[in-house]
Each structure stands twice: as C-alpha cells, then as structure tokens.
C-alpha cells in the first residue's frame, strides 16, 4: 500500500457512546461496534503516546510475510526459513532499486515474533462493551469485544488486517468512517474507511480438514498473485474439484472469479480464507 494524499476532512464531533443496532446483516451492526472500540481507544490515547518507527521492509515484503504468517503460524519463526527469506528479500528488485540495506534473518524472525505477539494479544484482549440484549449471528454483545477486523484499502481495493482503529467521523450523509491503521504498516498508510462498506470481521484461513466448509457460490477472500503485486481480495467460488487428501494436506482445487477484475483462477485451499 502506498502513501495517499489526504483530502479535506470534516471536523470531528464529540465522541458519543453508540449502542449496537439490529440490521439485516452483520455489516449493519459493525458501524456501531467500531464506534464503541474507537471511543475506548480515544480514551486510552489521552493517557499514552504511540511512538512510530519506520519499517525496514518494503511494502511487497510485508505483504508476503503477512501471507506466510497466515499459512505457517509459529513455524515461520524457524531460523533456516528466516535465513532463506532474508536472502530473498536482500536481493529483491524493490530493495536494490531504492538502495535499502540488506535484511538479516534476525530482523525477519523479529517481524514474525512481533506478529505472533500481536495475534496473541488480539485473541486474549477482551474490551468491555456496553450492556445490550442484542443478539446477532448467534453472538451477544459480550462476544463483539473478541472480534478481529479487516478493512478494505481504497489504494488497491484489497483487504488488510486492522491493527488499530485510531478515530472516527460522521460525514454529512450520516455515514460513519473509521481511521484505520493496518497491521504491519506505519502511520503513512493510515486511511479513512467507510465502516459499512469497508470494515468487517476478519476472514478465516482453513485447515486441510475444513475444506468442506467452502461451497460453490460462497464469497471468499483469496490471495491474488500478479507479476507486480500480491494482495488478498474478494472472490466467489464457481466450481470445486474435490480430491483425495494426502500427506501434504488438501489437494482440492477451487475455481474462483475475483470480484475486482473478473478473472477466473484455480486456487488451492491455502490461498483461500472463508468469511465468518
């Protein structure tokens, strides 16, 4: 994701406590849920200052490590793996072209360690939400505090994990936008995102034994690789070629059509995340 110029931004009104509103889908309730999280964050921000440090990795390297972490989890901390990845990054065109220093395997391993800590913190952190009797998709409001989110970047229409909700604002149309910091990215990549259209519960990678959960017609989040970029973007499942699994895991092939460019591709399970 690249740096975007900021447009004129309407002034922020006072933070308000919003209750969860029942709608026809999960998207209808995410807006108020995000506001609740943002209010809590704003209160905490008055007590501590966040110090930003520039990333030593190129944007394409961060995107690749995000994908590898989703696939490998704690196995990404393996020293030999980190050494091979560091060597690949150090000789990459993006790094040579901009004159960045070579990457050590310790730096790569450190990035994965930080990512693992952030994932554990997200799983263990329970933010207290206001009491309500609303039930959505089988969850009570107490469960909303445990949700992790992803947001759609206007830069490339791809989805990225949300690291932090920084702020929010209401437009003149009444729509809610959230200021998002994407996980693994610095403040230069922060964006205002329309909450109803561009914020949702985080997509879920599947284990080999869970491939049966993917059905024809499903909306899925897929890893799309092109010569000049690789991103996670929405697609719909057109066909599933079921195959016997072997020692390497799921061998099924999923034929999908990407929503953004309408291209059709055959993907393995490890490049697909299902929607909650």
PDB file of C-alpha atoms in Angstrom:
ATOM      1  CA  UNK A   1       0.000   0.000   0.000  1.00  0.00           C
ATOM      2  CA  UNK A   2       1.353   3.380  -0.961  1.00  0.00           C
ATOM      3  CA  UNK A   3       1.131   6.808   0.570  1.00  0.00           C
ATOM      4  CA  UNK A   4      -2.120   8.634  -0.195  1.00  0.00           C
ATOM      5  CA  UNK A   5      -2.736  12.367  -0.225  1.00  0.00           C
ATOM      6  CA  UNK A   6      -5.341  13.403   2.315  1.00  0.00           C
ATOM      7  CA  UNK A   7      -8.468  15.202   1.136  1.00  0.00           C
ATOM      8  CA  UNK A   8     -10.104  17.921   3.154  1.00  0.00           C
ATOM      9  CA  UNK A   9     -11.524  16.236   6.242  1.00  0.00           C
ATOM     10  CA  UNK A  10     -14.670  17.368   8.065  1.00  0.00           C
ATOM     11  CA  UNK A  11     -14.111  18.279  11.674  1.00  0.00           C
ATOM     12  CA  UNK A  12     -14.783  15.590  14.247  1.00  0.00           C
ATOM     13  CA  UNK A  13     -17.692  15.986  16.583  1.00  0.00           C
ATOM     14  CA  UNK A  14     -17.555  14.891  20.214  1.00  0.00           C
ATOM     15  CA  UNK A  15     -17.186  11.162  20.800  1.00  0.00           C
ATOM     16  CA  UNK A  16     -20.515   9.551  21.571  1.00  0.00           C
ATOM     17  CA  UNK A  17     -21.436   6.232  23.119  1.00  0.00           C
ATOM     18  CA  UNK A  18     -23.323   4.231  20.475  1.00  0.00           C
ATOM     19  CA  UNK A  19     -25.410   1.121  21.046  1.00  0.00           C
ATOM     20  CA  UNK A  20     -25.441  -1.874  18.711  1.00  0.00           C
ATOM     21  CA  UNK A  21     -28.320  -1.652  16.247  1.00  0.00           C
ATOM     22  CA  UNK A  22     -30.007  -4.708  14.754  1.00  0.00           C
ATOM     23  CA  UNK A  23     -29.883  -4.826  10.949  1.00  0.00           C
ATOM     24  CA  UNK A  24     -30.363  -7.281   8.139  1.00  0.00           C
ATOM     25  CA  UNK A  25     -26.746  -8.446   8.163  1.00  0.00           C
ATOM     26  CA  UNK A  26     -23.536  -8.338  10.202  1.00  0.00           C
ATOM     27  CA  UNK A  27     -22.467  -5.246   8.242  1.00  0.00           C
ATOM     28  CA  UNK A  28     -25.436  -3.322   9.659  1.00  0.00           C
ATOM     29  CA  UNK A  29     -24.093  -3.717  13.210  1.00  0.00           C
ATOM     30  CA  UNK A  30     -20.362  -3.303  12.570  1.00  0.00           C
ATOM     31  CA  UNK A  31     -20.597   0.507  12.395  1.00  0.00           C
ATOM     32  CA  UNK A  32     -21.762   0.998  15.991  1.00  0.00           C
ATOM     33  CA  UNK A  33     -19.412  -1.766  17.151  1.00  0.00           C
ATOM     34  CA  UNK A  34     -16.433   0.052  15.650  1.00  0.00           C
ATOM     35  CA  UNK A  35     -17.524   3.315  17.276  1.00  0.00           C
ATOM     36  CA  UNK A  36     -17.529   1.591  20.666  1.00  0.00           C
ATOM     37  CA  UNK A  37     -13.973   0.380  20.100  1.00  0.00           C
ATOM     38  CA  UNK A  38     -12.887   3.803  18.854  1.00  0.00           C
ATOM     39  CA  UNK A  39     -14.285   5.574  21.907  1.00  0.00           C
ATOM     40  CA  UNK A  40     -12.311   3.246  24.151  1.00  0.00           C
ATOM     41  CA  UNK A  41      -9.190   3.813  22.073  1.00  0.00           C
ATOM     42  CA  UNK A  42      -9.646   7.599  22.204  1.00  0.00           C
ATOM     43  CA  UNK A  43      -9.890   7.440  25.987  1.00  0.00           C
ATOM     44  CA  UNK A  44      -6.699   5.399  26.184  1.00  0.00           C
ATOM     45  CA  UNK A  45      -4.903   7.709  23.745  1.00  0.00           C
ATOM     46  CA  UNK A  46      -5.123  10.570  26.235  1.00  0.00           C
ATOM     47  CA  UNK A  47      -3.004   8.560  28.658  1.00  0.00           C
ATOM     48  CA  UNK A  48      -0.211   7.376  26.376  1.00  0.00           C
ATOM     49  CA  UNK A  49       1.532   8.452  23.200  1.00  0.00           C
ATOM     50  CA  UNK A  50       2.161   5.997  20.367  1.00  0.00           C
ATOM     51  CA  UNK A  51       5.689   6.217  19.004  1.00  0.00           C
ATOM     52  CA  UNK A  52       6.040   5.412  15.311  1.00  0.00           C
ATOM     53  CA  UNK A  53       9.113   3.739  13.831  1.00  0.00           C
ATOM     54  CA  UNK A  54       9.619   3.396  10.082  1.00  0.00           C
ATOM     55  CA  UNK A  55       9.502  -0.122   8.701  1.00  0.00           C
ATOM     56  CA  UNK A  56      12.735  -1.681   7.454  1.00  0.00           C
ATOM     57  CA  UNK A  57      10.745  -3.787   4.994  1.00  0.00           C
ATOM     58  CA  UNK A  58       9.359  -2.883   1.579  1.00  0.00           C
ATOM     59  CA  UNK A  59       5.601  -2.941   1.088  1.00  0.00           C
ATOM     60  CA  UNK A  60       5.764  -6.085  -1.064  1.00  0.00           C
ATOM     61  CA  UNK A  61       7.874  -7.812   1.608  1.00  0.00           C
ATOM     62  CA  UNK A  62       5.326  -7.022   4.312  1.00  0.00           C
ATOM     63  CA  UNK A  63       2.512  -8.365   2.123  1.00  0.00           C
ATOM     64  CA  UNK A  64       4.458 -11.579   1.503  1.00  0.00           C
ATOM     65  CA  UNK A  65       5.241 -12.044   5.216  1.00  0.00           C
ATOM     66  CA  UNK A  66       1.573 -11.465   6.101  1.00  0.00           C
ATOM     67  CA  UNK A  67       0.651 -14.300   3.739  1.00  0.00           C
ATOM     68  CA  UNK A  68       3.401 -16.596   5.057  1.00  0.00           C
ATOM     69  CA  UNK A  69       2.351 -15.953   8.657  1.00  0.00           C
ATOM     70  CA  UNK A  70      -1.237 -16.903   7.852  1.00  0.00           C
ATOM     71  CA  UNK A  71      -0.014 -20.124   6.244  1.00  0.00           C
ATOM     72  CA  UNK A  72       2.749 -21.141   8.658  1.00  0.00           C
ATOM     73  CA  UNK A  73       1.911 -19.553  12.005  1.00  0.00           C
ATOM     74  CA  UNK A  74       4.617 -20.250  14.590  1.00  0.00           C
ATOM     75  CA  UNK A  75       6.590 -22.329  12.053  1.00  0.00           C
ATOM     76  CA  UNK A  76       7.571 -19.024  10.432  1.00  0.00           C
ATOM     77  CA  UNK A  77       9.990 -18.482  13.365  1.00  0.00           C
ATOM     78  CA  UNK A  78      12.261 -21.286  12.140  1.00  0.00           C
ATOM     79  CA  UNK A  79      15.807 -19.946  11.735  1.00  0.00           C
ATOM     80  CA  UNK A  80      16.514 -21.707   8.427  1.00  0.00           C
ATOM     81  CA  UNK A  81      13.251 -20.399   6.984  1.00  0.00           C
ATOM     82  CA  UNK A  82      14.047 -16.853   8.133  1.00  0.00           C
ATOM     83  CA  UNK A  83      17.544 -17.075   6.657  1.00  0.00           C
ATOM     84  CA  UNK A  84      16.179 -18.098   3.246  1.00  0.00           C
ATOM     85  CA  UNK A  85      13.555 -15.366   3.310  1.00  0.00           C
ATOM     86  CA  UNK A  86      16.102 -12.727   4.352  1.00  0.00           C
ATOM     87  CA  UNK A  87      18.375 -13.739   1.474  1.00  0.00           C
ATOM     88  CA  UNK A  88      15.464 -13.469  -0.967  1.00  0.00           C
ATOM     89  CA  UNK A  89      14.479 -10.034   0.327  1.00  0.00           C
ATOM     90  CA  UNK A  90      18.063  -8.708   0.283  1.00  0.00           C
ATOM     91  CA  UNK A  91      18.412  -9.476  -3.419  1.00  0.00           C
ATOM     92  CA  UNK A  92      14.918  -8.332  -4.442  1.00  0.00           C
ATOM     93  CA  UNK A  93      14.421  -5.593  -7.013  1.00  0.00           C
ATOM     94  CA  UNK A  94      12.408  -3.387  -4.628  1.00  0.00           C
ATOM     95  CA  UNK A  95      15.271  -3.321  -2.125  1.00  0.00           C
ATOM     96  CA  UNK A  96      18.103  -2.886  -4.633  1.00  0.00           C
ATOM     97  CA  UNK A  97      16.150  -0.245  -6.528  1.00  0.00           C
ATOM     98  CA  UNK A  98      15.645   2.053  -3.553  1.00  0.00           C
ATOM     99  CA  UNK A  99      19.045   1.449  -2.027  1.00  0.00           C
ATOM    100  CA  UNK A 100      17.772  -0.112   1.199  1.00  0.00           C
ATOM    101  CA  UNK A 101      20.136  -2.103   3.373  1.00  0.00           C
ATOM    102  CA  UNK A 102      20.210  -5.870   3.264  1.00  0.00           C
ATOM    103  CA  UNK A 103      17.922  -7.722   5.666  1.00  0.00           C
ATOM    104  CA  UNK A 104      19.232 -10.109   8.317  1.00  0.00           C
ATOM    105  CA  UNK A 105      17.432 -13.279   9.305  1.00  0.00           C
ATOM    106  CA  UNK A 106      17.127 -11.906  12.848  1.00  0.00           C
ATOM    107  CA  UNK A 107      15.109  -8.955  11.519  1.00  0.00           C
ATOM    108  CA  UNK A 108      12.809 -11.284   9.616  1.00  0.00           C
ATOM    109  CA  UNK A 109      12.371 -13.507  12.659  1.00  0.00           C
ATOM    110  CA  UNK A 110      11.740 -10.415  14.812  1.00  0.00           C
ATOM    111  CA  UNK A 111       8.924  -9.339  12.489  1.00  0.00           C
ATOM    112  CA  UNK A 112       7.257 -12.762  12.786  1.00  0.00           C
ATOM    113  CA  UNK A 113       7.725 -12.733  16.575  1.00  0.00           C
ATOM    114  CA  UNK A 114       6.030  -9.325  16.811  1.00  0.00           C
ATOM    115  CA  UNK A 115       3.232 -10.541  14.549  1.00  0.00           C
ATOM    116  CA  UNK A 116       2.721 -13.599  16.741  1.00  0.00           C
ATOM    117  CA  UNK A 117       2.602 -11.422  19.875  1.00  0.00           C
ATOM    118  CA  UNK A 118       0.044  -9.109  18.232  1.00  0.00           C
ATOM    119  CA  UNK A 119      -2.102 -12.119  17.280  1.00  0.00           C
ATOM    120  CA  UNK A 120      -1.996 -13.468  20.842  1.00  0.00           C
ATOM    121  CA  UNK A 121      -2.797 -10.049  22.237  1.00  0.00           C
ATOM    122  CA  UNK A 122      -5.788  -9.713  19.897  1.00  0.00           C
ATOM    123  CA  UNK A 123      -7.044 -13.133  20.962  1.00  0.00           C
ATOM    124  CA  UNK A 124      -6.520 -12.515  24.683  1.00  0.00           C
ATOM    125  CA  UNK A 125      -7.684  -8.903  24.839  1.00  0.00           C
ATOM    126  CA  UNK A 126     -11.273  -8.508  25.976  1.00  0.00           C
ATOM    127  CA  UNK A 127     -12.612  -4.974  25.651  1.00  0.00           C
ATOM    128  CA  UNK A 128     -15.663  -4.310  27.822  1.00  0.00           C
ATOM    129  CA  UNK A 129     -18.651  -3.326  25.681  1.00  0.00           C
ATOM    130  CA  UNK A 130     -21.849  -1.665  26.883  1.00  0.00           C
ATOM    131  CA  UNK A 131     -24.625  -3.988  28.075  1.00  0.00           C
ATOM    132  CA  UNK A 132     -27.280  -4.780  25.481  1.00  0.00           C
ATOM    133  CA  UNK A 133     -29.718  -7.568  24.822  1.00  0.00           C
ATOM    134  CA  UNK A 134     -28.990  -7.567  21.111  1.00  0.00           C
ATOM    135  CA  UNK A 135     -28.074 -10.938  19.607  1.00  0.00           C
ATOM    136  CA  UNK A 136     -26.507 -11.057  16.154  1.00  0.00           C
ATOM    137  CA  UNK A 137     -25.477 -14.199  14.277  1.00  0.00           C
ATOM    138  CA  UNK A 138     -25.730 -16.199  17.476  1.00  0.00           C
ATOM    139  CA  UNK A 139     -23.481 -13.807  19.416  1.00  0.00           C
ATOM    140  CA  UNK A 140     -24.278 -11.479  22.277  1.00  0.00           C
ATOM    141  CA  UNK A 141     -22.718  -8.048  22.660  1.00  0.00           C
ATOM    142  CA  UNK A 142     -20.174  -9.533  25.073  1.00  0.00           C
ATOM    143  CA  UNK A 143     -18.803 -11.578  22.180  1.00  0.00           C
ATOM    144  CA  UNK A 144     -18.275  -8.498  19.966  1.00  0.00           C
ATOM    145  CA  UNK A 145     -15.258  -7.459  22.042  1.00  0.00           C
ATOM    146  CA  UNK A 146     -13.428 -10.590  20.895  1.00  0.00           C
ATOM    147  CA  UNK A 147     -13.834  -9.883  17.176  1.00  0.00           C
ATOM    148  CA  UNK A 148     -10.864  -9.117  14.954  1.00  0.00           C
ATOM    149  CA  UNK A 149     -11.394  -6.931  11.894  1.00  0.00           C
ATOM    150  CA  UNK A 150     -10.108  -6.390   8.384  1.00  0.00           C
ATOM    151  CA  UNK A 151     -10.552  -3.265   6.274  1.00  0.00           C
ATOM    152  CA  UNK A 152     -10.581  -2.538   2.550  1.00  0.00           C
ATOM    153  CA  UNK A 153      -7.951  -0.124   1.298  1.00  0.00           C
ATOM    154  CA  UNK A 154      -9.029   2.460  -1.276  1.00  0.00           C
ATOM    155  CA  UNK A 155      -5.494   2.302  -2.649  1.00  0.00           C
ATOM    156  CA  UNK A 156      -5.804  -1.148  -4.220  1.00  0.00           C
ATOM    157  CA  UNK A 157      -9.251  -2.428  -3.143  1.00  0.00           C
ATOM    158  CA  UNK A 158      -7.548  -5.223  -1.200  1.00  0.00           C
ATOM    159  CA  UNK A 159      -8.326  -6.297   2.362  1.00  0.00           C
ATOM    160  CA  UNK A 160      -5.799  -5.925   5.197  1.00  0.00           C
ATOM    161  CA  UNK A 161      -5.939  -6.848   8.878  1.00  0.00           C
ATOM    162  CA  UNK A 162      -6.802  -3.909  11.118  1.00  0.00           C
ATOM    163  CA  UNK A 163      -4.071  -3.157  13.634  1.00  0.00           C
ATOM    164  CA  UNK A 164      -5.825  -0.248  15.358  1.00  0.00           C
ATOM    165  CA  UNK A 165      -8.894   1.934  14.982  1.00  0.00           C
ATOM    166  CA  UNK A 166      -7.496   5.436  15.506  1.00  0.00           C
ATOM    167  CA  UNK A 167     -10.515   7.688  15.208  1.00  0.00           C
ATOM    168  CA  UNK A 168     -13.901   8.097  13.567  1.00  0.00           C
ATOM    169  CA  UNK A 169     -16.078  10.719  11.912  1.00  0.00           C
ATOM    170  CA  UNK A 170     -19.593  11.138  10.574  1.00  0.00           C
ATOM    171  CA  UNK A 171     -19.955  12.541   7.059  1.00  0.00           C
ATOM    172  CA  UNK A 172     -22.682  14.974   6.070  1.00  0.00           C
ATOM    173  CA  UNK A 173     -24.548  11.985   4.628  1.00  0.00           C
ATOM    174  CA  UNK A 174     -24.639  10.403   8.073  1.00  0.00           C
ATOM    175  CA  UNK A 175     -22.217   7.637   7.053  1.00  0.00           C
ATOM    176  CA  UNK A 176     -19.551   6.564   9.516  1.00  0.00           C
ATOM    177  CA  UNK A 177     -15.860   6.432   8.589  1.00  0.00           C
ATOM    178  CA  UNK A 178     -13.077   4.999  10.730  1.00  0.00           C
ATOM    179  CA  UNK A 179      -9.433   5.998  10.661  1.00  0.00           C
ATOM    180  CA  UNK A 180      -7.619   2.676  10.322  1.00  0.00           C
ATOM    181  CA  UNK A 181      -4.028   1.644  10.888  1.00  0.00           C
ATOM    182  CA  UNK A 182      -3.358  -1.568   9.029  1.00  0.00           C
ATOM    183  CA  UNK A 183      -1.488  -4.322  10.873  1.00  0.00           C
ATOM    184  CA  UNK A 184       2.204  -4.319   9.967  1.00  0.00           C
ATOM    185  CA  UNK A 185       2.102  -0.822   8.410  1.00  0.00           C
ATOM    186  CA  UNK A 186       3.118   2.582   9.729  1.00  0.00           C
ATOM    187  CA  UNK A 187       1.109   5.787  10.038  1.00  0.00           C
ATOM    188  CA  UNK A 188       1.859   6.832   6.440  1.00  0.00           C
ATOM    189  CA  UNK A 189      -0.560   4.120   5.334  1.00  0.00           C
ATOM    190  CA  UNK A 190      -3.448   5.134   7.609  1.00  0.00           C
ATOM    191  CA  UNK A 191      -6.763   5.543   5.782  1.00  0.00           C
ATOM    192  CA  UNK A 192     -10.293   6.712   6.351  1.00  0.00           C
ATOM    193  CA  UNK A 193     -12.543   3.741   5.584  1.00  0.00           C
ATOM    194  CA  UNK A 194     -16.308   3.658   5.173  1.00  0.00           C
ATOM    195  CA  UNK A 195     -17.329   1.345   8.013  1.00  0.00           C
ATOM    196  CA  UNK A 196     -20.432  -0.123   6.408  1.00  0.00           C
ATOM    197  CA  UNK A 197     -18.704  -0.908   3.104  1.00  0.00           C
ATOM    198  CA  UNK A 198     -15.079  -1.410   4.076  1.00  0.00           C
ATOM    199  CA  UNK A 199     -14.835  -2.866   7.599  1.00  0.00           C
ATOM    200  CA  UNK A 200     -15.807  -6.405   8.510  1.00  0.00           C
ATOM    201  CA  UNK A 201     -14.965  -9.320  10.749  1.00  0.00           C
ATOM    202  CA  UNK A 202     -11.624 -10.863   9.834  1.00  0.00           C
ATOM    203  CA  UNK A 203     -11.665 -13.702   7.287  1.00  0.00           C
ATOM    204  CA  UNK A 204     -10.621 -17.136   8.497  1.00  0.00           C
ATOM    205  CA  UNK A 205      -7.879 -19.387   7.000  1.00  0.00           C
ATOM    206  CA  UNK A 206      -8.948 -23.008   6.809  1.00  0.00           C
ATOM    207  CA  UNK A 207      -7.210 -26.195   7.873  1.00  0.00           C
ATOM    208  CA  UNK A 208      -6.965 -29.021   5.343  1.00  0.00           C
ATOM    209  CA  UNK A 209      -9.718 -30.922   7.149  1.00  0.00           C
ATOM    210  CA  UNK A 210     -12.068 -27.931   6.800  1.00  0.00           C
ATOM    211  CA  UNK A 211     -12.162 -27.681   3.008  1.00  0.00           C
ATOM    212  CA  UNK A 212     -15.736 -28.987   3.046  1.00  0.00           C
ATOM    213  CA  UNK A 213     -16.807 -25.648   4.532  1.00  0.00           C
ATOM    214  CA  UNK A 214     -16.229 -23.945   1.175  1.00  0.00           C
ATOM    215  CA  UNK A 215     -19.281 -24.178  -1.094  1.00  0.00           C
ATOM    216  CA  UNK A 216     -19.990 -23.144  -4.677  1.00  0.00           C
ATOM    217  CA  UNK A 217     -21.292 -19.575  -4.671  1.00  0.00           C
ATOM    218  CA  UNK A 218     -19.511 -18.600  -1.440  1.00  0.00           C
ATOM    219  CA  UNK A 219     -17.849 -15.222  -1.029  1.00  0.00           C
ATOM    220  CA  UNK A 220     -14.226 -15.901  -0.061  1.00  0.00           C
ATOM    221  CA  UNK A 221     -11.066 -13.867   0.495  1.00  0.00           C
ATOM    222  CA  UNK A 222      -8.337 -15.101  -1.860  1.00  0.00           C
ATOM    223  CA  UNK A 223      -4.638 -14.450  -2.265  1.00  0.00           C
ATOM    224  CA  UNK A 224      -4.239 -12.981  -5.747  1.00  0.00           C
ATOM    225  CA  UNK A 225      -0.733 -13.009  -7.196  1.00  0.00           C
ATOM    226  CA  UNK A 226       0.305 -10.882 -10.149  1.00  0.00           C
ATOM    227  CA  UNK A 227       3.770 -10.048 -11.564  1.00  0.00           C
ATOM    228  CA  UNK A 228       3.818  -6.640  -9.853  1.00  0.00           C
ATOM    229  CA  UNK A 229       1.720  -7.226  -6.719  1.00  0.00           C
ATOM    230  CA  UNK A 230       0.108  -9.797  -4.439  1.00  0.00           C
ATOM    231  CA  UNK A 231      -2.939  -8.979  -2.327  1.00  0.00           C
ATOM    232  CA  UNK A 232      -5.930 -10.506  -0.541  1.00  0.00           C
ATOM    233  CA  UNK A 233      -9.116  -9.678  -2.424  1.00  0.00           C
ATOM    234  CA  UNK A 234     -12.720 -10.884  -2.639  1.00  0.00           C
ATOM    235  CA  UNK A 235     -13.826 -13.633  -4.997  1.00  0.00           C
ATOM    236  CA  UNK A 236     -16.731 -16.015  -5.485  1.00  0.00           C
ATOM    237  CA  UNK A 237     -16.414 -19.780  -5.803  1.00  0.00           C
ATOM    238  CA  UNK A 238     -17.519 -21.037  -9.230  1.00  0.00           C
ATOM    239  CA  UNK A 239     -16.537 -24.699  -9.007  1.00  0.00           C
ATOM    240  CA  UNK A 240     -14.861 -27.096  -6.597  1.00  0.00           C
ATOM    241  CA  UNK A 241     -12.823 -30.068  -7.792  1.00  0.00           C
ATOM    242  CA  UNK A 242     -12.830 -32.378  -4.785  1.00  0.00           C
ATOM    243  CA  UNK A 243      -9.807 -34.664  -4.500  1.00  0.00           C
ATOM    244  CA  UNK A 244      -8.478 -37.175  -2.034  1.00  0.00           C
ATOM    245  CA  UNK A 245      -6.187 -35.635   0.559  1.00  0.00           C
ATOM    246  CA  UNK A 246      -2.669 -36.920   1.028  1.00  0.00           C
ATOM    247  CA  UNK A 247       0.180 -36.420   3.491  1.00  0.00           C
ATOM    248  CA  UNK A 248       0.598 -32.841   2.249  1.00  0.00           C
ATOM    249  CA  UNK A 249      -2.995 -31.979   3.109  1.00  0.00           C
ATOM    250  CA  UNK A 250      -5.906 -30.814   0.969  1.00  0.00           C
ATOM    251  CA  UNK A 251      -5.484 -31.419  -2.767  1.00  0.00           C
ATOM    252  CA  UNK A 252      -8.835 -29.937  -3.798  1.00  0.00           C
ATOM    253  CA  UNK A 253      -8.932 -27.213  -6.443  1.00  0.00           C
ATOM    254  CA  UNK A 254     -11.206 -24.189  -6.081  1.00  0.00           C
ATOM    255  CA  UNK A 255     -12.180 -22.282  -9.207  1.00  0.00           C
ATOM    256  CA  UNK A 256     -12.933 -18.674  -8.274  1.00  0.00           C
ATOM    257  CA  UNK A 257     -13.806 -15.436 -10.022  1.00  0.00           C
ATOM    258  CA  UNK A 258     -12.209 -12.346  -8.486  1.00  0.00           C
ATOM    259  CA  UNK A 259     -14.737  -9.585  -7.879  1.00  0.00           C
ATOM    260  CA  UNK A 260     -12.338  -6.775  -8.755  1.00  0.00           C
ATOM    261  CA  UNK A 261     -11.091  -7.749 -12.228  1.00  0.00           C
ATOM    262  CA  UNK A 262     -13.491 -10.648 -13.011  1.00  0.00           C
ATOM    263  CA  UNK A 263     -10.607 -13.003 -13.797  1.00  0.00           C
ATOM    264  CA  UNK A 264     -11.071 -16.730 -13.150  1.00  0.00           C
ATOM    265  CA  UNK A 265      -8.361 -18.791 -11.461  1.00  0.00           C
ATOM    266  CA  UNK A 266      -7.821 -22.211  -9.904  1.00  0.00           C
ATOM    267  CA  UNK A 267      -6.549 -21.946  -6.337  1.00  0.00           C
ATOM    268  CA  UNK A 268      -5.511 -24.394  -3.600  1.00  0.00           C
ATOM    269  CA  UNK A 269      -7.098 -24.204  -0.155  1.00  0.00           C
ATOM    270  CA  UNK A 270      -4.109 -22.424   1.411  1.00  0.00           C
ATOM    271  CA  UNK A 271      -4.829 -19.346  -0.730  1.00  0.00           C
ATOM    272  CA  UNK A 272      -8.433 -19.076   0.420  1.00  0.00           C
ATOM    273  CA  UNK A 273      -9.947 -17.640   3.588  1.00  0.00           C
ATOM    274  CA  UNK A 274     -13.635 -18.132   4.324  1.00  0.00           C
ATOM    275  CA  UNK A 275     -15.988 -15.477   5.610  1.00  0.00           C
ATOM    276  CA  UNK A 276     -17.247 -15.849   9.203  1.00  0.00           C
TER     277      UNK A 276
END
